[in-house]
């Protein structure tokens, strides 16, 4: 599929750019708060991806983390519009910017293509590990060309669950509420610093589940498709089906989804 090939090529090129900038004294700017930062490398990576898409598909729309607010619309308006439009590319140029700034491996490039709100292609690339996770609707999920499947864990007590710590305090407190319940239920909890990476790991059975509050479409669109195509389940934390408008996400191998959601009631 041409869309997949383009997404993979751009993710790899962006990953090479990001790696080339590590250790250079990265400048950061605050966005919504001191917890939410952007670097000049985020912007360079997004521009590279945006230009690559525009060169091939000039009529396609683009929903990227760093330029989303430039037209003056609210995020809710932009995402609602994307839900109904054909061919919208949804991009996080560096998911896990804090990892990148600190020199911690594990940041990713996330690229998805949606048509009227339905995910067609999802690519999550970890340049530090040179791992390309990808999925195409109804064609399965893969890691560097090898088919991946979610885990076969049957209960939370044997499961490894991941979460993250979002930029808004309200969302952080919601995550802490889930943590307070899950620590009594699951084997252990991990936080790797990238929602896209967490979702890709659920698809590859490295994690059994993931939840986080206060996320955006670009954080999870590609990873959500990877989980689904690997046989897993993705919803909001109340159990409603995943859509681009979901901000509080839960993903799992499907077997543990109901008890996972119970922890967020």
One Martini backbone bead per residue (centre of mass of N, CA, C, O) as a GRO file, in nm:
protein
  265
    1UNK     BB    1   0.095   0.037   0.023
    2UNK     BB    2   0.146   0.368  -0.023
    3UNK     BB    3   0.082   0.485   0.254
    4UNK     BB    4   0.270   0.306   0.418
    5UNK     BB    5   0.538   0.370   0.278
    6UNK     BB    6   0.535   0.668   0.348
    7UNK     BB    7   0.516   0.649   0.656
    8UNK     BB    8   0.778   0.487   0.695
    9UNK     BB    9   0.974   0.682   0.555
   10UNK     BB   10   0.912   0.932   0.734
   11UNK     BB   11   0.973   0.805   1.009
   12UNK     BB   12   1.269   0.740   0.947
   13UNK     BB   13   1.363   1.026   0.876
   14UNK     BB   14   1.281   1.153   1.145
   15UNK     BB   15   1.454   0.967   1.323
   16UNK     BB   16   1.726   1.056   1.206
   17UNK     BB   17   1.701   1.350   1.284
   18UNK     BB   18   1.671   1.315   1.589
   19UNK     BB   19   1.937   1.160   1.643
   20UNK     BB   20   2.123   1.396   1.527
   21UNK     BB   21   2.029   1.592   1.788
   22UNK     BB   22   2.160   1.455   2.003
   23UNK     BB   23   2.353   1.640   2.230
   24UNK     BB   24   2.303   1.974   2.137
   25UNK     BB   25   2.138   2.154   2.317
   26UNK     BB   26   1.827   2.165   2.373
   27UNK     BB   27   1.556   2.359   2.298
   28UNK     BB   28   1.290   2.480   2.507
   29UNK     BB   29   0.929   2.498   2.524
   30UNK     BB   30   0.643   2.609   2.648
   31UNK     BB   31   0.309   2.544   2.652
   32UNK     BB   32   0.068   2.482   2.873
   33UNK     BB   33   0.327   2.400   3.052
   34UNK     BB   34   0.599   2.279   3.229
   35UNK     BB   35   0.504   1.976   3.132
   36UNK     BB   36   0.490   2.117   2.831
   37UNK     BB   37   0.707   2.047   2.564
   38UNK     BB   38   0.916   2.198   2.305
   39UNK     BB   39   1.115   2.159   2.017
   40UNK     BB   40   1.291   2.217   1.732
   41UNK     BB   41   1.270   1.912   1.651
   42UNK     BB   42   0.970   1.878   1.640
   43UNK     BB   43   0.934   2.086   1.410
   44UNK     BB   44   1.120   1.953   1.202
   45UNK     BB   45   0.975   1.681   1.192
   46UNK     BB   46   0.698   1.785   1.104
   47UNK     BB   47   0.787   1.925   0.845
   48UNK     BB   48   0.893   1.677   0.702
   49UNK     BB   49   0.622   1.524   0.702
   50UNK     BB   50   0.438   1.733   0.575
   51UNK     BB   51   0.593   1.761   0.307
   52UNK     BB   52   0.580   1.463   0.220
   53UNK     BB   53   0.272   1.455   0.197
   54UNK     BB   54   0.223   1.701   0.009
   55UNK     BB   55   0.387   1.588  -0.234
   56UNK     BB   56   0.181   1.334  -0.268
   57UNK     BB   57  -0.090   1.475  -0.099
   58UNK     BB   58  -0.223   1.782  -0.136
   59UNK     BB   59  -0.541   1.704  -0.046
   60UNK     BB   60  -0.455   1.637   0.228
   61UNK     BB   61  -0.476   1.627   0.558
   62UNK     BB   62  -0.340   1.784   0.871
   63UNK     BB   63  -0.257   1.644   1.207
   64UNK     BB   64  -0.048   1.825   1.420
   65UNK     BB   65   0.089   1.907   1.713
   66UNK     BB   66   0.254   2.188   1.641
   67UNK     BB   67   0.005   2.315   1.426
   68UNK     BB   68  -0.295   2.302   1.529
   69UNK     BB   69  -0.338   2.623   1.643
   70UNK     BB   70  -0.287   2.830   1.399
   71UNK     BB   71  -0.609   2.875   1.309
   72UNK     BB   72  -0.775   2.920   1.604
   73UNK     BB   73  -0.875   2.655   1.677
   74UNK     BB   74  -0.991   2.412   1.847
   75UNK     BB   75  -0.933   2.092   1.915
   76UNK     BB   76  -1.225   1.994   1.903
   77UNK     BB   77  -1.284   2.109   1.620
   78UNK     BB   78  -1.060   1.964   1.466
   79UNK     BB   79  -1.136   1.669   1.538
   80UNK     BB   80  -1.430   1.675   1.443
   81UNK     BB   81  -1.352   1.733   1.150
   82UNK     BB   82  -1.171   1.477   1.107
   83UNK     BB   83  -1.404   1.263   1.145
   84UNK     BB   84  -1.543   1.362   0.842
   85UNK     BB   85  -1.277   1.331   0.680
   86UNK     BB   86  -1.080   1.266   0.421
   87UNK     BB   87  -0.768   1.221   0.460
   88UNK     BB   88  -0.601   1.213   0.761
   89UNK     BB   89  -0.309   1.316   0.906
   90UNK     BB   90  -0.159   1.182   1.211
   91UNK     BB   91   0.093   1.364   1.407
   92UNK     BB   92   0.388   1.270   1.598
   93UNK     BB   93   0.714   1.370   1.588
   94UNK     BB   94   0.740   1.344   1.922
   95UNK     BB   95   0.695   1.079   2.137
   96UNK     BB   96   0.870   1.181   2.409
   97UNK     BB   97   1.024   1.454   2.465
   98UNK     BB   98   1.144   1.416   2.749
   99UNK     BB   99   1.331   1.190   2.671
  100UNK     BB  100   1.491   1.342   2.457
  101UNK     BB  101   1.596   1.574   2.639
  102UNK     BB  102   1.733   1.355   2.849
  103UNK     BB  103   1.845   1.099   2.678
  104UNK     BB  104   1.606   0.891   2.654
  105UNK     BB  105   1.508   0.617   2.544
  106UNK     BB  106   1.170   0.591   2.363
  107UNK     BB  107   1.104   0.759   2.143
  108UNK     BB  108   0.861   0.861   1.888
  109UNK     BB  109   0.702   0.807   1.572
  110UNK     BB  110   0.370   0.919   1.468
  111UNK     BB  111   0.160   0.768   1.203
  112UNK     BB  112  -0.160   0.847   1.059
  113UNK     BB  113  -0.452   0.727   0.869
  114UNK     BB  114  -0.765   0.881   0.796
  115UNK     BB  115  -1.122   0.799   0.720
  116UNK     BB  116  -1.376   0.921   0.864
  117UNK     BB  117  -1.229   0.815   1.150
  118UNK     BB  118  -1.078   0.579   1.008
  119UNK     BB  119  -0.829   0.360   1.036
  120UNK     BB  120  -0.572   0.261   0.796
  121UNK     BB  121  -0.292   0.372   0.923
  122UNK     BB  122  -0.005   0.262   1.133
  123UNK     BB  123   0.292   0.429   1.275
  124UNK     BB  124   0.569   0.320   1.492
  125UNK     BB  125   0.885   0.477   1.565
  126UNK     BB  126   1.198   0.355   1.703
  127UNK     BB  127   1.511   0.482   1.662
  128UNK     BB  128   1.686   0.352   1.889
  129UNK     BB  129   1.579   0.042   1.802
  130UNK     BB  130   1.474   0.006   1.515
  131UNK     BB  131   1.139   0.013   1.542
  132UNK     BB  132   0.865  -0.100   1.329
  133UNK     BB  133   0.541  -0.023   1.375
  134UNK     BB  134   0.248  -0.175   1.207
  135UNK     BB  135  -0.072  -0.097   1.033
  136UNK     BB  136  -0.353  -0.239   0.855
  137UNK     BB  137  -0.656  -0.255   0.773
  138UNK     BB  138  -0.725  -0.598   0.783
  139UNK     BB  139  -0.381  -0.688   0.795
  140UNK     BB  140  -0.250  -0.628   1.054
  141UNK     BB  141   0.043  -0.659   1.265
  142UNK     BB  142   0.386  -0.514   1.290
  143UNK     BB  143   0.749  -0.596   1.325
  144UNK     BB  144   0.972  -0.570   1.101
  145UNK     BB  145   0.764  -0.784   0.932
  146UNK     BB  146   0.644  -0.914   1.189
  147UNK     BB  147   0.403  -1.066   1.333
  148UNK     BB  148   0.165  -0.949   1.576
  149UNK     BB  149   0.049  -1.014   1.919
  150UNK     BB  150  -0.122  -1.035   2.174
  151UNK     BB  151  -0.167  -1.143   2.466
  152UNK     BB  152  -0.282  -1.430   2.697
  153UNK     BB  153  -0.383  -1.297   2.932
  154UNK     BB  154  -0.649  -1.341   3.189
  155UNK     BB  155  -0.525  -1.148   3.421
  156UNK     BB  156  -0.420  -0.892   3.623
  157UNK     BB  157  -0.223  -1.058   3.816
  158UNK     BB  158  -0.029  -1.115   3.535
  159UNK     BB  159  -0.008  -0.813   3.456
  160UNK     BB  160   0.129  -0.555   3.247
  161UNK     BB  161   0.101  -0.210   3.309
  162UNK     BB  162   0.051   0.110   3.155
  163UNK     BB  163   0.157   0.458   3.188
  164UNK     BB  164   0.111   0.814   3.219
  165UNK     BB  165   0.207   1.178   3.245
  166UNK     BB  166   0.039   1.432   3.193
  167UNK     BB  167   0.015   1.784   3.160
  168UNK     BB  168  -0.239   1.786   3.315
  169UNK     BB  169  -0.357   1.786   3.634
  170UNK     BB  170  -0.627   1.647   3.598
  171UNK     BB  171  -0.510   1.397   3.449
  172UNK     BB  172  -0.310   1.311   3.666
  173UNK     BB  173  -0.520   1.252   3.887
  174UNK     BB  174  -0.659   1.028   3.726
  175UNK     BB  175  -0.416   0.843   3.713
  176UNK     BB  176  -0.378   0.812   4.020
  177UNK     BB  177  -0.649   0.673   4.065
  178UNK     BB  178  -0.579   0.420   3.898
  179UNK     BB  179  -0.327   0.339   4.055
  180UNK     BB  180  -0.465   0.290   4.334
  181UNK     BB  181  -0.610   0.030   4.215
  182UNK     BB  182  -0.397  -0.137   4.039
  183UNK     BB  183  -0.182  -0.212   4.262
  184UNK     BB  184  -0.392  -0.449   4.363
  185UNK     BB  185  -0.412  -0.621   4.069
  186UNK     BB  186  -0.136  -0.610   3.936
  187UNK     BB  187   0.183  -0.698   3.892
  188UNK     BB  188   0.263  -0.428   3.722
  189UNK     BB  189   0.408  -0.096   3.651
  190UNK     BB  190   0.457   0.121   3.367
  191UNK     BB  191   0.676   0.405   3.243
  192UNK     BB  192   0.805   0.513   2.912
  193UNK     BB  193   0.707   0.813   2.776
  194UNK     BB  194   0.504   0.671   2.545
  195UNK     BB  195   0.205   0.609   2.411
  196UNK     BB  196   0.282   0.477   2.142
  197UNK     BB  197   0.466   0.264   2.270
  198UNK     BB  198   0.265   0.129   2.452
  199UNK     BB  199   0.074   0.034   2.227
  200UNK     BB  200   0.281  -0.130   2.067
  201UNK     BB  201   0.339  -0.323   2.311
  202UNK     BB  202   0.063  -0.445   2.322
  203UNK     BB  203   0.071  -0.563   2.033
  204UNK     BB  204   0.359  -0.726   2.118
  205UNK     BB  205   0.325  -0.838   2.429
  206UNK     BB  206   0.493  -0.656   2.640
  207UNK     BB  207   0.208  -0.566   2.704
  208UNK     BB  208  -0.132  -0.589   2.839
  209UNK     BB  209  -0.166  -0.275   2.916
  210UNK     BB  210  -0.333   0.060   2.884
  211UNK     BB  211  -0.339   0.394   3.036
  212UNK     BB  212  -0.473   0.736   2.978
  213UNK     BB  213  -0.500   1.074   3.041
  214UNK     BB  214  -0.513   1.352   2.828
  215UNK     BB  215  -0.507   1.290   2.533
  216UNK     BB  216  -0.432   1.278   2.185
  217UNK     BB  217  -0.466   1.182   1.868
  218UNK     BB  218  -0.149   1.171   1.805
  219UNK     BB  219  -0.073   0.970   2.038
  220UNK     BB  220  -0.294   0.709   1.939
  221UNK     BB  221  -0.384   0.636   1.648
  222UNK     BB  222  -0.167   0.432   1.558
  223UNK     BB  223  -0.168   0.243   1.812
  224UNK     BB  224  -0.465   0.157   1.802
  225UNK     BB  225  -0.441  -0.005   1.538
  226UNK     BB  226  -0.228  -0.204   1.633
  227UNK     BB  227  -0.394  -0.334   1.854
  228UNK     BB  228  -0.634  -0.428   1.685
  229UNK     BB  229  -0.461  -0.593   1.467
  230UNK     BB  230  -0.345  -0.777   1.722
  231UNK     BB  231  -0.630  -0.840   1.899
  232UNK     BB  232  -0.725  -0.601   2.052
  233UNK     BB  233  -0.838  -0.335   2.277
  234UNK     BB  234  -1.016  -0.014   2.232
  235UNK     BB  235  -1.088   0.263   2.457
  236UNK     BB  236  -1.229   0.416   2.684
  237UNK     BB  237  -1.251   0.426   3.037
  238UNK     BB  238  -1.579   0.356   2.994
  239UNK     BB  239  -1.600   0.166   2.708
  240UNK     BB  240  -1.591   0.329   2.466
  241UNK     BB  241  -1.527   0.365   2.162
  242UNK     BB  242  -1.288   0.444   1.958
  243UNK     BB  243  -1.173   0.779   1.883
  244UNK     BB  244  -1.039   1.085   1.806
  245UNK     BB  245  -1.191   1.209   2.076
  246UNK     BB  246  -1.025   1.050   2.261
  247UNK     BB  247  -0.848   1.101   2.590
  248UNK     BB  248  -0.935   0.839   2.758
  249UNK     BB  249  -0.737   0.552   2.753
  250UNK     BB  250  -0.783   0.196   2.664
  251UNK     BB  251  -0.563  -0.095   2.649
  252UNK     BB  252  -0.561  -0.444   2.527
  253UNK     BB  253  -0.593  -0.802   2.493
  254UNK     BB  254  -0.918  -0.815   2.593
  255UNK     BB  255  -0.925  -1.014   2.840
  256UNK     BB  256  -0.866  -0.750   3.053
  257UNK     BB  257  -1.063  -0.511   3.001
  258UNK     BB  258  -1.286  -0.516   3.214
  259UNK     BB  259  -1.104  -0.504   3.475
  260UNK     BB  260  -0.961  -0.248   3.393
  261UNK     BB  261  -1.213  -0.061   3.385
  262UNK     BB  262  -1.298  -0.102   3.684
  263UNK     BB  263  -1.057   0.089   3.792
  264UNK     BB  264  -1.217   0.366   3.665
  265UNK     BB  265  -1.497   0.400   3.838
   0.00000   0.00000   0.00000
